[in-house]
PDB file of N, CA and C in Angstrom:
ATOM      1  N   MET A 193       1.054  -1.167   0.124  1.00 73.00           N
ATOM      2  CA  MET A 193      -0.022  -0.057   0.077  1.00 73.00           C
ATOM      3  C   MET A 193       0.843   1.085  -0.004  1.00 73.00           C
ATOM      4  N   ILE A 194       0.262   2.183  -0.626  1.00 80.00           N
ATOM      5  CA  ILE A 194       1.175   3.341  -0.735  1.00 80.00           C
ATOM      6  C   ILE A 194       0.306   4.672  -0.855  1.00 80.00           C
ATOM      7  N   SER A 195       0.683   5.847  -0.303  1.00 80.00           N
ATOM      8  CA  SER A 195       0.007   7.058   0.135  1.00 80.00           C
ATOM      9  C   SER A 195       0.629   8.274  -0.751  1.00 80.00           C
ATOM     10  N   ILE A 196      -0.040   8.916  -1.684  1.00 83.00           N
ATOM     11  CA  ILE A 196       0.477   9.933  -2.615  1.00 83.00           C
ATOM     12  C   ILE A 196      -0.513  11.096  -2.068  1.00 83.00           C
ATOM     13  N   PRO A 197       0.149  12.547  -2.674  1.00 85.00           N
ATOM     14  CA  PRO A 197      -0.585  13.871  -2.480  1.00 85.00           C
ATOM     15  C   PRO A 197      -1.562  13.928  -3.347  1.00 85.00           C
ATOM     16  N   PRO A 198      -2.469  14.486  -2.910  1.00 84.00           N
ATOM     17  CA  PRO A 198      -4.004  14.386  -4.003  1.00 84.00           C
ATOM     18  C   PRO A 198      -3.631  15.258  -5.505  1.00 84.00           C
ATOM     19  N   GLN A 199      -2.614  15.733  -5.379  1.00 91.00           N
ATOM     20  CA  GLN A 199      -1.944  16.718  -6.523  1.00 91.00           C
ATOM     21  C   GLN A 199      -1.502  15.760  -7.927  1.00 91.00           C
ATOM     22  N   PHE A 200      -1.033  14.354  -7.194  1.00 89.00           N
ATOM     23  CA  PHE A 200      -0.716  13.487  -8.372  1.00 89.00           C
ATOM     24  C   PHE A 200      -1.610  12.079  -9.076  1.00 89.00           C
ATOM     25  N   ALA A 201      -1.817  12.286 -10.548  1.00 91.00           N
ATOM     26  CA  ALA A 201      -2.836  11.534 -11.190  1.00 91.00           C
ATOM     27  C   ALA A 201      -2.195   9.565 -10.179  1.00 91.00           C
ATOM     28  N   VAL A 202      -2.910   8.851  -9.693  1.00 89.00           N
ATOM     29  CA  VAL A 202      -2.949   7.531  -9.829  1.00 89.00           C
ATOM     30  C   VAL A 202      -2.499   7.082 -10.858  1.00 89.00           C
ATOM     31  N   SER A 203      -3.073   7.139 -11.957  1.00 90.00           N
ATOM     32  CA  SER A 203      -2.823   6.587 -12.975  1.00 90.00           C
ATOM     33  C   SER A 203      -1.393   6.859 -13.716  1.00 90.00           C
ATOM     34  N   ASP A 204      -0.571   8.186 -13.427  1.00 92.00           N
ATOM     35  CA  ASP A 204       0.746   8.466 -13.870  1.00 92.00           C
ATOM     36  C   ASP A 204       1.621   7.349 -12.720  1.00 92.00           C
ATOM     37  N   LEU A 205       1.216   7.279 -11.642  1.00 91.00           N
ATOM     38  CA  LEU A 205       2.329   6.575 -10.607  1.00 91.00           C
ATOM     39  C   LEU A 205       2.119   4.853 -10.893  1.00 91.00           C
ATOM     40  N   VAL A 206       0.523   4.565 -10.908  1.00 91.00           N
ATOM     41  CA  VAL A 206       0.593   3.538 -11.275  1.00 91.00           C
ATOM     42  C   VAL A 206       1.812   3.132 -12.470  1.00 91.00           C
ATOM     43  N   ASN A 207       1.399   3.866 -13.497  1.00 91.00           N
ATOM     44  CA  ASN A 207       2.308   3.322 -14.724  1.00 91.00           C
ATOM     45  C   ASN A 207       3.268   3.585 -15.055  1.00 91.00           C
ATOM     46  N   ARG A 208       3.859   4.480 -14.256  1.00 93.00           N
ATOM     47  CA  ARG A 208       5.492   4.533 -13.761  1.00 93.00           C
ATOM     48  C   ARG A 208       6.208   3.192 -13.206  1.00 93.00           C
ATOM     49  N   ILE A 209       5.447   2.985 -11.678  1.00 92.00           N
ATOM     50  CA  ILE A 209       5.482   1.829 -10.976  1.00 92.00           C
ATOM     51  C   ILE A 209       5.813  -0.073 -12.262  1.00 92.00           C
ATOM     52  N   LYS A 210       4.447   0.183 -13.152  1.00 92.00           N
ATOM     53  CA  LYS A 210       4.526  -0.967 -13.940  1.00 92.00           C
ATOM     54  C   LYS A 210       5.950  -0.931 -14.955  1.00 92.00           C
ATOM     55  N   THR A 211       6.114   0.099 -15.695  1.00 92.00           N
ATOM     56  CA  THR A 211       6.774   0.498 -16.358  1.00 92.00           C
ATOM     57  C   THR A 211       8.544  -0.240 -15.697  1.00 92.00           C
ATOM     58  N   ALA A 212       8.812   0.641 -14.662  1.00 95.00           N
ATOM     59  CA  ALA A 212      10.335   0.181 -13.979  1.00 95.00           C
ATOM     60  C   ALA A 212      10.070  -1.048 -13.679  1.00 95.00           C
ATOM     61  N   THR A 213       9.046  -1.928 -12.883  1.00 92.00           N
ATOM     62  CA  THR A 213       9.267  -2.975 -12.441  1.00 92.00           C
ATOM     63  C   THR A 213       9.278  -4.256 -13.567  1.00 92.00           C
ATOM     64  N   SER A 214       8.292  -4.028 -14.326  1.00 90.00           N
ATOM     65  CA  SER A 214       8.164  -4.862 -15.479  1.00 90.00           C
ATOM     66  C   SER A 214      10.106  -4.871 -16.078  1.00 90.00           C
ATOM     67  N   LYS A 215      10.442  -3.661 -16.491  1.00 91.00           N
ATOM     68  CA  LYS A 215      11.760  -3.621 -17.343  1.00 91.00           C
ATOM     69  C   LYS A 215      12.632  -4.364 -16.224  1.00 91.00           C
ATOM     70  N   ALA A 216      12.667  -4.261 -14.902  1.00 93.00           N
ATOM     71  CA  ALA A 216      13.857  -4.556 -14.330  1.00 93.00           C
ATOM     72  C   ALA A 216      13.236  -6.105 -14.218  1.00 93.00           C
ATOM     73  N   ILE A 217      12.078  -6.293 -13.979  1.00 91.00           N
ATOM     74  CA  ILE A 217      12.391  -8.105 -13.803  1.00 91.00           C
ATOM     75  C   ILE A 217      12.387  -8.386 -15.095  1.00 91.00           C
ATOM     76  N   ARG A 218      12.015  -8.359 -16.022  1.00 89.00           N
ATOM     77  CA  ARG A 218      12.302  -8.871 -17.689  1.00 89.00           C
ATOM     78  C   ARG A 218      13.832  -9.045 -18.021  1.00 89.00           C
ATOM     79  N   LYS A 219      14.598  -7.579 -17.326  1.00 91.00           N
ATOM     80  CA  LYS A 219      16.278  -7.557 -17.362  1.00 91.00           C
ATOM     81  C   LYS A 219      16.807  -8.904 -16.512  1.00 91.00           C
ATOM     82  N   LYS A 220      16.008  -8.890 -15.632  1.00 93.00           N
ATOM     83  CA  LYS A 220      16.819 -10.056 -14.847  1.00 93.00           C
ATOM     84  C   LYS A 220      16.690 -11.448 -14.813  1.00 93.00           C
ATOM     85  N   HIS A 221      15.171 -11.602 -14.943  1.00 92.00           N
ATOM     86  CA  HIS A 221      14.355 -12.728 -15.084  1.00 92.00           C
ATOM     87  C   HIS A 221      14.063 -13.608 -16.458  1.00 92.00           C
ATOM     88  N   ALA A 222      14.172 -12.893 -17.747  1.00 87.00           N
ATOM     89  CA  ALA A 222      13.106 -13.003 -18.601  1.00 87.00           C
ATOM     90  C   ALA A 222      13.032 -14.285 -19.384  1.00 87.00           C
ATOM     91  N   ASN A 223      13.677 -15.564 -19.246  1.00 87.00           N
ATOM     92  CA  ASN A 223      13.577 -16.348 -19.615  1.00 87.00           C
ATOM     93  C   ASN A 223      12.471 -17.819 -18.376  1.00 87.00           C
ATOM     94  N   ALA A 224      12.724 -17.175 -17.165  1.00 91.00           N
ATOM     95  CA  ALA A 224      11.835 -17.685 -16.229  1.00 91.00           C
ATOM     96  C   ALA A 224      10.536 -17.164 -16.054  1.00 91.00           C
ATOM     97  N   ILE A 225      10.133 -15.907 -16.109  1.00 88.00           N
ATOM     98  CA  ILE A 225       8.796 -15.372 -16.586  1.00 88.00           C
ATOM     99  C   ILE A 225       7.925 -15.632 -17.690  1.00 88.00           C
ATOM    100  N   ALA A 226       8.900 -15.831 -18.834  1.00 85.00           N
ATOM    101  CA  ALA A 226       8.262 -16.024 -19.917  1.00 85.00           C
ATOM    102  C   ALA A 226       6.862 -17.135 -20.333  1.00 85.00           C
ATOM    103  N   PRO A 227       6.715 -18.026 -19.347  1.00 85.00           N
ATOM    104  CA  PRO A 227       5.564 -18.942 -19.528  1.00 85.00           C
ATOM    105  C   PRO A 227       4.285 -18.422 -17.934  1.00 85.00           C
ATOM    106  N   PHE A 228       4.797 -17.416 -17.946  1.00 82.00           N
ATOM    107  CA  PHE A 228       3.707 -16.385 -16.965  1.00 82.00           C
ATOM    108  C   PHE A 228       3.169 -15.070 -17.616  1.00 82.00           C
ATOM    109  N   LEU A 229       3.705 -14.936 -18.488  1.00 82.00           N
ATOM    110  CA  LEU A 229       3.017 -13.156 -19.520  1.00 82.00           C
ATOM    111  C   LEU A 229       2.202 -13.409 -20.165  1.00 82.00           C
ATOM    112  N   TRP A 230       1.314 -12.712 -20.297  1.00 75.00           N
ATOM    113  CA  TRP A 230       0.052 -12.815 -21.085  1.00 75.00           C
ATOM    114  C   TRP A 230       0.497 -11.966 -22.249  1.00 75.00           C
ATOM    115  N   GLY A 231       0.819 -13.099 -23.397  1.00 77.00           N
ATOM    116  CA  GLY A 231       1.572 -12.774 -24.575  1.00 77.00           C
ATOM    117  C   GLY A 231       3.043 -12.181 -24.380  1.00 77.00           C
ATOM    118  N   SER A 232       3.369 -10.918 -24.548  1.00 78.00           N
ATOM    119  CA  SER A 232       4.468 -10.025 -24.662  1.00 78.00           C
ATOM    120  C   SER A 232       3.850  -9.091 -22.882  1.00 78.00           C
ATOM    121  N   ARG A 233       3.068  -8.955 -22.481  1.00 80.00           N
ATOM    122  CA  ARG A 233       2.803  -8.451 -21.540  1.00 80.00           C
ATOM    123  C   ARG A 233       2.930  -8.937 -20.320  1.00 80.00           C
ATOM    124  N   PHE A 234       3.872  -7.903 -19.328  1.00 82.00           N
ATOM    125  CA  PHE A 234       4.098  -8.283 -18.042  1.00 82.00           C
ATOM    126  C   PHE A 234       2.755  -7.823 -17.221  1.00 82.00           C
ATOM    127  N   TRP A 235       2.335  -6.729 -17.422  1.00 84.00           N
ATOM    128  CA  TRP A 235       1.187  -6.336 -16.428  1.00 84.00           C
ATOM    129  C   TRP A 235      -0.322  -6.284 -17.233  1.00 84.00           C
ATOM    130  N   SER A 236      -1.566  -6.518 -16.779  1.00 79.00           N
ATOM    131  CA  SER A 236      -2.379  -6.352 -17.245  1.00 79.00           C
ATOM    132  C   SER A 236      -2.630  -4.983 -17.236  1.00 79.00           C
ATOM    133  N   ASN A 237      -3.612  -4.244 -18.461  1.00 81.00           N
ATOM    134  CA  ASN A 237      -4.134  -3.054 -18.490  1.00 81.00           C
ATOM    135  C   ASN A 237      -4.304  -2.359 -17.240  1.00 81.00           C
ATOM    136  N   SER A 238      -5.098  -2.796 -16.439  1.00 82.00           N
ATOM    137  CA  SER A 238      -5.818  -2.496 -15.587  1.00 82.00           C
ATOM    138  C   SER A 238      -5.134  -2.304 -14.012  1.00 82.00           C
ATOM    139  N   TYR A 239      -5.641  -1.626 -13.274  1.00 83.00           N
ATOM    140  CA  TYR A 239      -5.262  -1.759 -12.038  1.00 83.00           C
ATOM    141  C   TYR A 239      -6.390  -1.141 -11.073  1.00 83.00           C
ATOM    142  N   CYS A 240      -6.339  -1.374  -9.340  1.00 79.00           N
ATOM    143  CA  CYS A 240      -7.195  -0.997  -8.770  1.00 79.00           C
ATOM    144  C   CYS A 240      -6.676  -0.007  -7.643  1.00 79.00           C
ATOM    145  N   ALA A 241      -7.358   1.126  -7.288  1.00 80.00           N
ATOM    146  CA  ALA A 241      -7.148   2.013  -6.606  1.00 80.00           C
ATOM    147  C   ALA A 241      -8.479   2.148  -5.429  1.00 80.00           C
ATOM    148  N   ILE A 242      -7.921   2.187  -4.350  1.00 75.00           N
ATOM    149  CA  ILE A 242      -8.814   2.168  -3.310  1.00 75.00           C
ATOM    150  C   ILE A 242      -8.613   3.086  -2.327  1.00 75.00           C
ATOM    151  N   SER A 243      -9.328   3.564  -1.502  1.00 73.00           N
ATOM    152  CA  SER A 243      -8.744   4.736  -0.296  1.00 73.00           C
ATOM    153  C   SER A 243      -9.232   3.873   0.898  1.00 73.00           C
ATOM    154  N   VAL A 244      -8.347   3.730   1.790  1.00 70.00           N
ATOM    155  CA  VAL A 244      -8.854   3.249   3.277  1.00 70.00           C
ATOM    156  C   VAL A 244      -9.709   4.073   3.837  1.00 70.00           C
ATOM    157  N   GLY A 245     -10.520   3.561   4.858  1.00 66.00           N
ATOM    158  CA  GLY A 245     -11.516   4.912   5.570  1.00 66.00           C
ATOM    159  C   GLY A 245     -12.712   4.377   4.843  1.00 66.00           C
ATOM    160  N   GLU A 246     -13.777   5.551   5.513  1.00 65.00           N
ATOM    161  CA  GLU A 246     -14.925   5.923   5.095  1.00 65.00           C
ATOM    162  C   GLU A 246     -15.512   4.377   5.194  1.00 65.00           C
ATOM    163  N   GLY A 247     -15.463   3.540   5.412  1.00 70.00           N
ATOM    164  CA  GLY A 247     -16.342   2.338   5.655  1.00 70.00           C
ATOM    165  C   GLY A 247     -15.626   1.493   4.859  1.00 70.00           C
ATOM    166  N   ARG A 248     -14.185   1.248   4.644  1.00 70.00           N
ATOM    167  CA  ARG A 248     -13.538   0.134   3.678  1.00 70.00           C
ATOM    168  C   ARG A 248     -12.183   0.241   4.824  1.00 70.00           C
ATOM    169  N   SER A 249     -12.078  -1.336   5.236  1.00 77.00           N
ATOM    170  CA  SER A 249     -11.078  -1.766   6.012  1.00 77.00           C
ATOM    171  C   SER A 249      -9.890  -2.566   5.596  1.00 77.00           C
ATOM    172  N   ILE A 250      -8.643  -2.229   5.764  1.00 78.00           N
ATOM    173  CA  ILE A 250      -7.839  -3.229   4.979  1.00 78.00           C
ATOM    174  C   ILE A 250      -7.946  -4.657   4.806  1.00 78.00           C
ATOM    175  N   GLU A 251      -8.650  -4.608   5.760  1.00 83.00           N
ATOM    176  CA  GLU A 251      -8.913  -6.752   5.581  1.00 83.00           C
ATOM    177  C   GLU A 251      -9.685  -6.753   4.753  1.00 83.00           C
ATOM    178  N   SER A 252     -11.117  -5.787   3.894  1.00 80.00           N
ATOM    179  CA  SER A 252     -11.588  -5.878   2.616  1.00 80.00           C
ATOM    180  C   SER A 252     -10.934  -5.714   1.830  1.00 80.00           C
ATOM    181  N   ILE A 253      -9.936  -4.743   2.019  1.00 79.00           N
ATOM    182  CA  ILE A 253      -9.402  -4.469   0.395  1.00 79.00           C
ATOM    183  C   ILE A 253      -8.159  -5.386   0.443  1.00 79.00           C
ATOM    184  N   LYS A 254      -7.612  -6.182   1.089  1.00 82.00           N
ATOM    185  CA  LYS A 254      -6.982  -7.617   1.043  1.00 82.00           C
ATOM    186  C   LYS A 254      -7.697  -8.712   0.354  1.00 82.00           C
ATOM    187  N   LYS A 255      -8.938  -8.916   0.826  1.00 83.00           N
ATOM    188  CA  LYS A 255      -9.433  -9.692   0.242  1.00 83.00           C
ATOM    189  C   LYS A 255      -9.984  -9.798  -0.959  1.00 83.00           C
ATOM    190  N   TYR A 256     -10.508  -8.299  -1.708  1.00 80.00           N
ATOM    191  CA  TYR A 256     -10.747  -8.288  -2.933  1.00 80.00           C
ATOM    192  C   TYR A 256      -9.344  -8.782  -3.949  1.00 80.00           C
ATOM    193  N   ILE A 257      -8.151  -8.301  -3.492  1.00 80.00           N
ATOM    194  CA  ILE A 257      -6.739  -8.507  -4.108  1.00 80.00           C
ATOM    195  C   ILE A 257      -6.652  -9.831  -4.172  1.00 80.00           C
ATOM    196  N   GLU A 258      -7.106 -10.468  -3.005  1.00 83.00           N
ATOM    197  CA  GLU A 258      -6.636 -11.944  -3.133  1.00 83.00           C
ATOM    198  C   GLU A 258      -8.025 -12.684  -3.772  1.00 83.00           C
ATOM    199  N   GLY A 259      -8.825 -12.028  -4.454  1.00 81.00           N
ATOM    200  CA  GLY A 259     -10.020 -12.456  -5.216  1.00 81.00           C
ATOM    201  C   GLY A 259      -9.859 -12.362  -6.695  1.00 81.00           C
ATOM    202  N   GLN A 260      -8.356 -11.597  -7.195  1.00 75.00           N
ATOM    203  CA  GLN A 260      -8.449 -11.315  -8.672  1.00 75.00           C
ATOM    204  C   GLN A 260      -7.942 -13.027  -9.127  1.00 75.00           C
ATOM    205  N   LYS A 261      -8.133 -12.992 -10.673  1.00 69.00           N
ATOM    206  CA  LYS A 261      -8.034 -14.005 -10.953  1.00 69.00           C
ATOM    207  C   LYS A 261      -7.369 -13.452 -12.256  1.00 69.00           C
ATOM    208  N   LEU A 262      -6.581 -13.941 -12.873  1.00 60.00           N
ATOM    209  CA  LEU A 262      -5.672 -14.128 -14.439  1.00 60.00           C
ATOM    210  C   LEU A 262      -6.393 -13.775 -15.084  1.00 60.00           C
ATOM    211  N   PRO A 263      -5.941 -13.316 -15.927  1.00 56.00           N
ATOM    212  CA  PRO A 263      -6.787 -12.929 -17.355  1.00 56.00           C
ATOM    213  C   PRO A 263      -6.862 -14.268 -18.018  1.00 56.00           C
ATOM    214  N   SER A 264      -7.653 -14.849 -18.862  1.00 54.00           N
ATOM    215  CA  SER A 264      -8.088 -15.771 -19.691  1.00 54.00           C
ATOM    216  C   SER A 264      -7.430 -15.023 -20.805  1.00 54.00           C
TER     217      SER A 264
END
């Protein structure tokens, strides 16, 4: 979980994180991760951003994340 100031766009941060981690992991582990990619994509196009508070607990967010499925 992360916290960002409200003046920053969540989508920009997510895209930067996805780009940096994809490049780093591909550079070190290209052969090992190949069977787990979605075609040539490391990440799916989507992301989830949820605020904690206002009726949402950390536990409910963890449950949501654990319930996600791999794309077909």
